[in-house]
Tab-separated table of C-alpha atoms in Angstrom:
chain	number	residue	atom	x	y	z
A	1	MET	CA	23.827	18.876	4.769
A	2	ASN	CA	26.365	16.127	5.134
A	3	LEU	CA	27.761	16.223	1.404
A	4	ARG	CA	31.193	16.954	2.283
A	5	GLY	CA	34.107	15.147	0.279
A	6	PRO	CA	34.076	14.260	-3.593
A	7	LEU	CA	31.591	11.408	-3.198
A	8	GLY	CA	28.977	13.757	-1.494
A	9	TYR	CA	29.242	16.175	-4.524
A	10	LEU	CA	28.856	13.457	-6.998
A	11	LEU	CA	25.803	12.232	-5.173
A	12	PHE	CA	24.146	15.589	-4.821
A	13	PRO	CA	22.512	15.343	-8.189
A	14	LEU	CA	20.839	12.138	-7.069
A	15	SER	CA	19.833	13.401	-3.679
A	16	ALA	CA	18.035	16.548	-5.432
A	17	LEU	CA	16.251	14.152	-7.954
A	18	ARG	CA	14.926	11.965	-4.976
A	19	LEU	CA	13.249	15.409	-3.596
A	20	VAL	CA	10.656	15.205	-6.350
A	21	SER	CA	10.122	11.369	-6.166
A	22	GLY	CA	8.591	9.035	-3.871
A	23	TYR	CA	12.009	8.332	-2.045
A	24	LYS	CA	11.202	8.561	1.508
A	25	SER	CA	14.324	7.318	3.545
A	26	PHE	CA	15.937	9.844	5.823
A	27	ALA	CA	19.151	8.196	5.174
A	28	ASP	CA	19.430	10.508	2.166
A	29	PRO	CA	21.655	13.586	3.045
A	30	LEU	CA	18.928	15.962	1.702
A	31	ILE	CA	15.648	14.241	2.764
A	32	GLY	CA	17.213	13.506	6.050
A	33	ASP	CA	18.889	16.916	6.761
A	34	ALA	CA	17.678	18.086	10.236
A	35	GLY	CA	18.252	21.535	9.582
A	36	LEU	CA	16.054	21.378	6.477
A	37	ASN	CA	13.407	19.602	8.028
A	38	ARG	CA	13.230	21.985	10.803
A	39	ARG	CA	12.691	24.778	8.081
A	40	GLY	CA	10.014	22.753	6.689
A	41	LEU	CA	11.615	20.640	3.884
A	42	HIS	CA	9.451	17.372	4.474
A	43	VAL	CA	6.178	19.117	5.057
A	44	TRP	CA	6.777	21.083	1.933
A	45	ARG	CA	7.135	17.700	-0.105
A	46	MET	CA	3.936	16.317	1.861
A	47	ARG	CA	2.006	19.099	1.203
A	48	LEU	CA	2.989	19.607	-2.523
A	49	ALA	CA	2.253	15.640	-3.185
A	50	HIS	CA	-1.171	16.049	-1.590
A	51	ARG	CA	-2.146	19.017	-4.097
A	52	ILE	CA	-0.794	17.222	-6.962
A	53	ALA	CA	-2.959	14.145	-6.027
A	54	ASP	CA	-6.012	16.196	-5.299
A	55	MET	CA	-5.504	17.634	-8.978
A	56	ARG	CA	-5.396	14.166	-10.500
A	57	ARG	CA	-8.145	12.687	-8.728
A	58	GLY	CA	-10.189	15.593	-9.839
A	59	ARG	CA	-9.390	14.621	-13.491
A	60	LEU	CA	-10.477	11.054	-12.744
A	61	ALA	CA	-13.614	12.080	-10.919
A	62	ARG	CA	-15.868	10.440	-13.677
A	63	LEU	CA	-14.693	7.114	-12.686
A	64	VAL	CA	-16.480	7.113	-9.199
A	65	PRO	CA	-20.050	8.238	-8.252
A	66	GLU	CA	-20.408	11.360	-6.303
A	67	VAL	CA	-21.674	9.697	-3.131
A	68	ASP	CA	-18.197	7.390	-3.052
A	69	ARG	CA	-16.188	10.514	-3.780
A	70	ALA	CA	-17.677	12.417	-0.910
A	71	PHE	CA	-17.359	9.375	1.466
A	72	PHE	CA	-13.941	8.957	0.544
A	73	ALA	CA	-12.921	12.688	1.088
A	74	GLU	CA	-14.206	12.286	4.479
A	75	HIS	CA	-13.229	9.042	5.801
A	76	GLY	CA	-10.157	7.968	3.557
A	77	PHE	CA	-11.453	4.608	2.161
A	78	VAL	CA	-14.630	3.146	0.446
A	79	GLU	CA	-16.266	0.017	1.270
A	80	LYS	CA	-18.242	-1.993	-1.237
A	81	ARG	CA	-20.143	-5.070	-0.059
A	82	ASN	CA	-21.956	-7.607	-2.111
A	83	LEU	CA	-19.664	-6.303	-5.037
A	84	LEU	CA	-20.084	-9.144	-7.456
A	85	GLN	CA	-23.299	-11.100	-8.667
A	86	GLU	CA	-23.487	-14.195	-6.273
A	87	THR	CA	-22.874	-16.501	-9.076
A	88	ASP	CA	-19.833	-14.726	-10.333
A	89	TYR	CA	-18.531	-14.498	-6.657
A	90	ALA	CA	-19.081	-18.115	-6.247
A	91	ALA	CA	-16.939	-19.136	-9.303
A	92	LEU	CA	-14.204	-16.500	-8.545
A	93	VAL	CA	-13.764	-18.177	-5.025
A	94	GLU	CA	-13.783	-21.704	-7.028
A	95	GLU	CA	-11.243	-20.641	-9.200
A	96	ILE	CA	-8.898	-19.494	-6.451
A	97	ARG	CA	-9.552	-22.442	-4.435
A	98	VAL	CA	-8.235	-24.618	-7.109
A	99	LEU	CA	-5.619	-22.619	-8.418
A	100	THR	CA	-1.806	-23.283	-8.036
A	101	ALA	CA	0.856	-20.790	-9.340
A	102	PRO	CA	4.473	-19.560	-8.349
A	103	ALA	CA	4.338	-17.901	-5.098
A	104	ARG	CA	6.680	-16.011	-2.610
A	105	ASP	CA	6.222	-15.646	1.273
A	106	MET	CA	7.333	-12.870	3.448
A	107	ILE	CA	7.581	-13.523	7.375
A	108	GLU	CA	6.768	-10.506	9.643
A	109	GLY	CA	6.102	-11.310	13.538
A	110	ASN	CA	3.808	-14.326	13.733
A	111	ALA	CA	2.206	-13.821	10.199
A	112	VAL	CA	3.228	-15.042	6.888
A	113	THR	CA	2.270	-12.996	3.982
A	114	ARG	CA	1.944	-15.050	0.640
A	115	ARG	CA	1.426	-13.204	-2.730
A	116	ILE	CA	0.687	-14.954	-6.104
A	117	ALA	CA	1.462	-12.510	-8.834
A	118	VAL	CA	-1.839	-12.061	-10.967
A	119	THR	CA	-0.115	-12.399	-14.344
A	120	PRO	CA	-1.548	-12.934	-17.947
A	121	ALA	CA	-0.949	-16.674	-17.340
A	122	VAL	CA	-3.014	-16.609	-13.991
A	123	LEU	CA	-5.697	-14.435	-15.721
A	124	ALA	CA	-6.094	-17.131	-18.620
A	125	ARG	CA	-6.904	-19.659	-15.925
A	126	ALA	CA	-9.377	-17.339	-14.084
A	127	PRO	CA	-11.922	-15.683	-16.009
A	128	HIS	CA	-13.995	-14.396	-12.952
A	129	LEU	CA	-10.803	-12.912	-11.553
A	130	ARG	CA	-10.619	-11.091	-14.594
A	131	LEU	CA	-14.245	-10.048	-14.314
A	132	LEU	CA	-13.555	-8.518	-10.964
A	133	LEU	CA	-10.548	-6.632	-12.247
A	134	GLU	CA	-12.258	-5.238	-15.279
A	135	SER	CA	-15.232	-4.239	-13.386
A	136	ALA	CA	-16.120	-0.573	-13.026
A	137	GLU	CA	-16.054	-0.394	-9.420
A	138	TRP	CA	-12.728	-1.971	-9.040
A	139	ARG	CA	-11.210	0.015	-11.961
A	140	GLY	CA	-12.868	3.141	-10.696
A	141	LEU	CA	-11.938	3.145	-7.086
A	142	THR	CA	-8.485	1.888	-7.547
A	143	ARG	CA	-7.548	4.578	-10.017
A	144	TYR	CA	-9.385	7.309	-8.628
A	145	ILE	CA	-7.985	6.785	-4.786
A	146	GLY	CA	-4.723	6.094	-6.332
A	147	GLY	CA	-4.730	8.987	-8.328
A	148	PHE	CA	-3.717	7.651	-11.423
A	149	ASN	CA	-5.346	5.978	-14.597
A	150	ALA	CA	-3.048	2.976	-14.520
A	151	GLU	CA	-2.822	-0.719	-13.696
A	152	PRO	CA	-1.963	-1.248	-9.957
A	153	ILE	CA	-0.014	-4.026	-8.764
A	154	VAL	CA	-2.281	-6.987	-8.399
A	155	CYS	CA	-1.744	-10.446	-6.414
A	156	ILE	CA	-3.660	-13.079	-4.743
A	157	GLN	CA	-2.593	-12.450	-1.149
A	158	THR	CA	-2.647	-14.929	1.958
A	159	ILE	CA	-2.246	-13.851	5.347
A	160	PHE	CA	-1.322	-16.964	7.675
A	161	ALA	CA	-1.551	-15.487	11.063
A	162	LEU	CA	-0.907	-17.287	14.406
A	163	SER	CA	-2.235	-15.929	17.684
A	164	GLY	CA	0.296	-14.827	20.369
A	165	GLY	CA	3.889	-15.397	20.130
A	166	SER	CA	6.764	-13.292	20.980
A	167	ARG	CA	7.809	-11.710	17.743
A	168	SER	CA	6.436	-8.322	17.023
A	169	ASP	CA	4.704	-7.836	14.033
A	170	PRO	CA	5.115	-4.182	12.739
A	171	GLN	CA	2.067	-4.182	10.518
A	172	THR	CA	-0.287	-4.453	13.487
A	173	LYS	CA	0.883	-1.054	14.794
A	174	LEU	CA	-0.852	1.918	13.385
A	175	HIS	CA	1.553	3.417	10.434
A	176	MET	CA	1.360	5.319	7.230
A	177	ASP	CA	3.067	4.017	4.206
A	178	THR	CA	4.719	7.068	3.289
A	179	PHE	CA	4.232	10.658	3.003
A	180	HIS	CA	2.156	11.248	0.280
A	181	PRO	CA	-1.297	9.594	-1.014
A	182	THR	CA	-1.169	6.068	-1.944
A	183	MET	CA	-3.632	3.429	-2.660
A	184	LYS	CA	-4.201	-0.306	-1.271
A	185	ALA	CA	-7.296	-2.389	-2.246
A	186	TRP	CA	-8.596	-5.738	-0.747
A	187	PHE	CA	-11.273	-7.765	-2.170
A	188	PHE	CA	-12.230	-10.341	0.557
A	189	LEU	CA	-12.907	-13.758	-0.801
A	190	HIS	CA	-14.153	-14.944	2.787
A	191	GLY	CA	-15.654	-13.502	5.633
A	192	VAL	CA	-13.176	-11.958	8.133
A	193	GLU	CA	-14.050	-11.934	11.827
A	194	PRO	CA	-12.856	-9.445	14.443
A	195	ASP	CA	-10.303	-11.861	16.017
A	196	GLN	CA	-8.578	-12.906	12.687
A	197	GLY	CA	-6.394	-10.054	12.116
A	198	PRO	CA	-8.774	-7.750	10.002
A	199	PHE	CA	-7.681	-4.468	8.169
A	200	THR	CA	-8.114	-1.543	10.507
A	201	TYR	CA	-7.954	2.132	9.615
A	202	VAL	CA	-8.272	5.597	11.254
A	203	PRO	CA	-11.131	7.334	9.673
A	204	GLY	CA	-10.099	10.903	8.302
A	205	SER	CA	-6.105	10.170	8.727
A	206	HIS	CA	-5.673	10.555	5.172
A	207	ARG	CA	-5.931	14.574	5.556
A	208	PRO	CA	-2.813	16.664	5.793
A	209	THR	CA	-4.323	18.911	8.554
A	210	LYS	CA	-2.317	21.436	10.151
A	211	ARG	CA	-2.268	19.375	13.410
A	212	ARG	CA	-0.983	16.515	11.310
A	213	GLN	CA	1.621	18.876	9.408
A	214	ALA	CA	3.107	19.876	12.842
A	215	TRP	CA	3.270	16.133	13.909
A	216	HIS	CA	5.237	15.194	10.520
A	217	LYS	CA	7.661	18.125	11.075
A	218	ARG	CA	8.467	16.767	14.541
A	219	ARG	CA	8.847	13.410	13.462
A	220	SER	CA	10.981	14.201	10.260
A	221	VAL	CA	13.454	16.238	12.395
A	222	LEU	CA	13.551	13.128	14.678
A	223	ALA	CA	14.238	10.865	11.871
A	224	SER	CA	16.768	13.197	10.619
A	225	ARG	CA	18.745	12.710	13.531
A	226	LYS	CA	18.438	8.860	13.517
A	227	VAL	CA	16.278	8.766	16.437
A	228	THR	CA	13.756	6.889	14.447
A	229	LYS	CA	14.235	5.291	11.086
A	230	GLY	CA	12.591	5.384	7.829
A	231	GLY	CA	9.485	7.439	6.411
A	232	ALA	CA	6.637	5.076	7.404
A	233	PHE	CA	5.903	6.874	10.670
A	234	ARG	CA	4.045	4.842	13.434
A	235	VAL	CA	1.680	6.156	16.171
A	236	ALA	CA	0.411	4.574	19.097
A	237	ASP	CA	-3.284	4.299	19.500
A	238	GLU	CA	-3.316	6.312	22.580
A	239	GLN	CA	-1.756	9.317	20.525
A	240	LEU	CA	-4.838	9.608	18.195
A	241	PRO	CA	-6.457	12.082	20.464
A	242	ILE	CA	-3.467	14.405	20.018
A	243	LEU	CA	-4.019	14.334	16.333
A	244	ARG	CA	-7.531	14.851	16.867
A	245	LEU	CA	-8.404	11.667	15.311
A	246	PRO	CA	-10.908	8.802	16.301
A	247	GLY	CA	-10.069	5.254	16.975
A	248	ARG	CA	-9.407	2.531	14.678
A	249	HIS	CA	-12.478	1.109	12.470
A	250	THR	CA	-12.124	-2.502	11.901
A	251	PHE	CA	-13.226	-4.222	8.728
A	252	ALA	CA	-14.711	-7.145	10.147
A	253	VAL	CA	-16.602	-7.942	6.752
A	254	PRO	CA	-18.360	-10.696	4.827
A	255	GLY	CA	-16.694	-12.180	1.767
A	256	ASN	CA	-17.458	-10.385	-1.590
A	257	THR	CA	-16.512	-7.086	0.100
A	258	LEU	CA	-14.156	-4.624	-1.653
A	259	VAL	CA	-12.066	-2.139	0.355
A	260	VAL	CA	-9.984	0.666	-1.252
A	261	ALA	CA	-8.165	2.921	0.957
A	262	ASP	CA	-5.575	5.713	0.755
A	263	THR	CA	-2.851	4.407	2.866
A	264	PHE	CA	-1.222	7.715	3.774
A	265	GLY	CA	-3.979	7.458	6.242
A	266	LEU	CA	-3.110	5.617	9.537
A	267	HIS	CA	-3.768	1.685	9.232
A	268	ALA	CA	-2.649	-1.548	10.665
A	269	ARG	CA	-3.592	-5.281	10.741
A	270	GLY	CA	-5.700	-6.183	13.681
A	271	LEU	CA	-4.314	-8.610	16.182
A	272	SER	CA	-5.301	-12.191	15.416
A	273	LEU	CA	-6.281	-14.087	18.498
A	274	ARG	CA	-6.371	-17.228	16.882
A	275	PRO	CA	-4.721	-19.107	14.096
A	276	SER	CA	-6.454	-17.808	10.981
A	277	THR	CA	-6.158	-17.706	7.000
A	278	ARG	CA	-7.257	-14.663	4.970
A	279	VAL	CA	-7.168	-14.846	1.273
A	280	GLU	CA	-7.853	-11.752	-0.871
A	281	ILE	CA	-7.179	-9.958	-4.153
A	282	TYR	CA	-4.957	-7.192	-3.111
A	283	ALA	CA	-3.739	-4.481	-5.139
A	284	SER	CA	-1.496	-1.196	-4.589
A	285	MET	CA	-0.320	1.935	-6.472
A	286	ARG	CA	2.544	4.269	-5.564
A	287	PRO	CA	3.797	6.054	-8.662
A	288	ASN	CA	5.849	9.228	-8.525
A	289	PRO	CA	3.490	11.551	-6.100
A	290	PHE	CA	4.921	14.680	-8.172
A	291	ASN	CA	3.836	13.472	-11.402
A	292	PRO	CA	1.045	15.648	-12.734
A	293	LEU	CA	-0.215	13.424	-15.291
A	294	THR	CA	-2.771	10.599	-14.908
A	295	PHE	CA	-1.872	8.309	-17.764
A	296	LEU	CA	1.684	7.662	-17.920
A	297	ASP	CA	2.180	4.134	-16.884
A	298	THR	CA	5.003	1.483	-17.178
A	299	ALA	CA	2.078	-1.233	-18.138
A	300	LEU	CA	1.904	0.518	-21.541
A	301	LEU	CA	4.819	-1.616	-22.470
A	302	PRO	CA	3.689	-4.868	-23.534
A	303	PHE	CA	6.194	-7.019	-21.571
A	304	VAL	CA	5.304	-5.068	-18.375
A	305	HIS	CA	1.496	-5.293	-18.475
A	306	GLY	CA	0.311	-7.604	-15.711
A	307	ARG	CA	3.783	-8.312	-14.483
A	308	LYS	CA	4.589	-5.341	-12.153
A	309	LEU	CA	5.049	-7.444	-9.169
A	310	GLN	CA	7.133	-10.111	-10.814
A	311	ILE	CA	9.360	-7.365	-12.113
A	312	GLY	CA	9.855	-6.174	-8.364
A	313	TRP	CA	10.548	-9.812	-7.428
A	314	TRP	CA	13.018	-9.959	-10.233
A	315	MET	CA	14.920	-6.816	-9.058
A	316	GLU	CA	14.899	-8.224	-5.487
A	317	ASP	CA	16.588	-11.370	-6.881
A	318	LEU	CA	19.309	-9.259	-8.821
A	319	LEU	CA	20.170	-7.072	-5.851
A	320	VAL	CA	20.378	-10.112	-3.614
A	321	SER	CA	22.771	-11.785	-5.750
A	322	LEU	CA	25.010	-8.801	-6.112
A	323	GLY	CA	24.893	-8.575	-2.127
A	324	LEU	CA	23.109	-5.001	-2.172
A	325	THR	CA	20.071	-6.028	-0.160
A	326	ARG	CA	18.605	-8.832	1.964
A	327	ARG	CA	16.120	-11.303	0.894
A	328	ILE	CA	12.315	-10.384	1.825
A	329	TRP	CA	10.387	-12.312	-0.657
A	330	LYS	CA	11.236	-16.002	-0.642
A	331	LYS	CA	10.271	-18.441	-3.346
A	332	VAL	CA	7.972	-21.156	-2.153
A	333	GLY	CA	7.444	-22.829	-5.567
A	334	ARG	CA	4.127	-23.628	-7.435
A	335	VAL	CA	1.465	-23.698	-4.494
A	336	SER	CA	-2.354	-22.988	-3.652
A	337	PRO	CA	-3.041	-19.682	-1.795
A	338	TRP	CA	-4.254	-21.870	1.118
A	339	GLN	CA	-1.268	-24.178	1.157
A	340	ARG	CA	1.148	-23.458	4.204
A	341	SER	CA	4.904	-23.749	3.303
A	342	GLY	CA	6.246	-27.041	4.113
A	343	ALA	CA	2.581	-28.652	3.737
């Protein structure tokens, strides 16, 4: 353990607390200790987090029909087509089409991701968006798969994808988001074609099988030696048979489709073979994986409700101003989800 010197001893309590949090970086002296990970520290955190998530999901089972729970248990995702009534769906698409609001962009590879935070002010102008977010299917699936009866981070997300190009996009490589169960959801406002960078997922890869645990143990030791970086491990498609996993499932789906997935499972954005614009209602949930309670949520505080994404951006602004991090989400002003930057 690299905790020598006065600073190391002062930081030890922080490192110890990180063990029972969602912190995943192997730069931490405890989480990134090669000797501890050879003895199974990373795998222990992963297994415990999954057991606690299973316990929380059991308490939330009433939110989701049994058929959806069984499908999720086997595959790691649930897909719901024709989620909204046709008139409600058409009205929602029109609401988003005419909407303008403050947005931020992030560039990865040859794709630009735009997000507009779904705040109380946005919902006041989009009653059919509120109808979606208050529907039993949306609330039930996001909370059950997320393992918390809590408000997820919600935004209107646009993927502006270019075909080809020389810049590598990490989102197109199969990866897990972190070592514990997490939730992401996409409600597609328009149909997604196979060549337009659709979401892809490896069915069954959300389960911490013995083979997956052995793979994690090897990867954690390599990460501790700084052979690899970070905790969002990636895997090549040709390595899936080693993990006894099938190939990717591609979500080339029509509009009015909801997909909710556990993103501990291996997933990626498909390759975009032609320029495309994909607009969706997107949600994510990643609270403390070691919290056994299902109901504690910062959105219970009046100011936080509906502003989780904005608060994250404000924190980034503060850290950038202090020189403690680099800018990831760039302000692009008040724009439409379909309006490319500079247009």
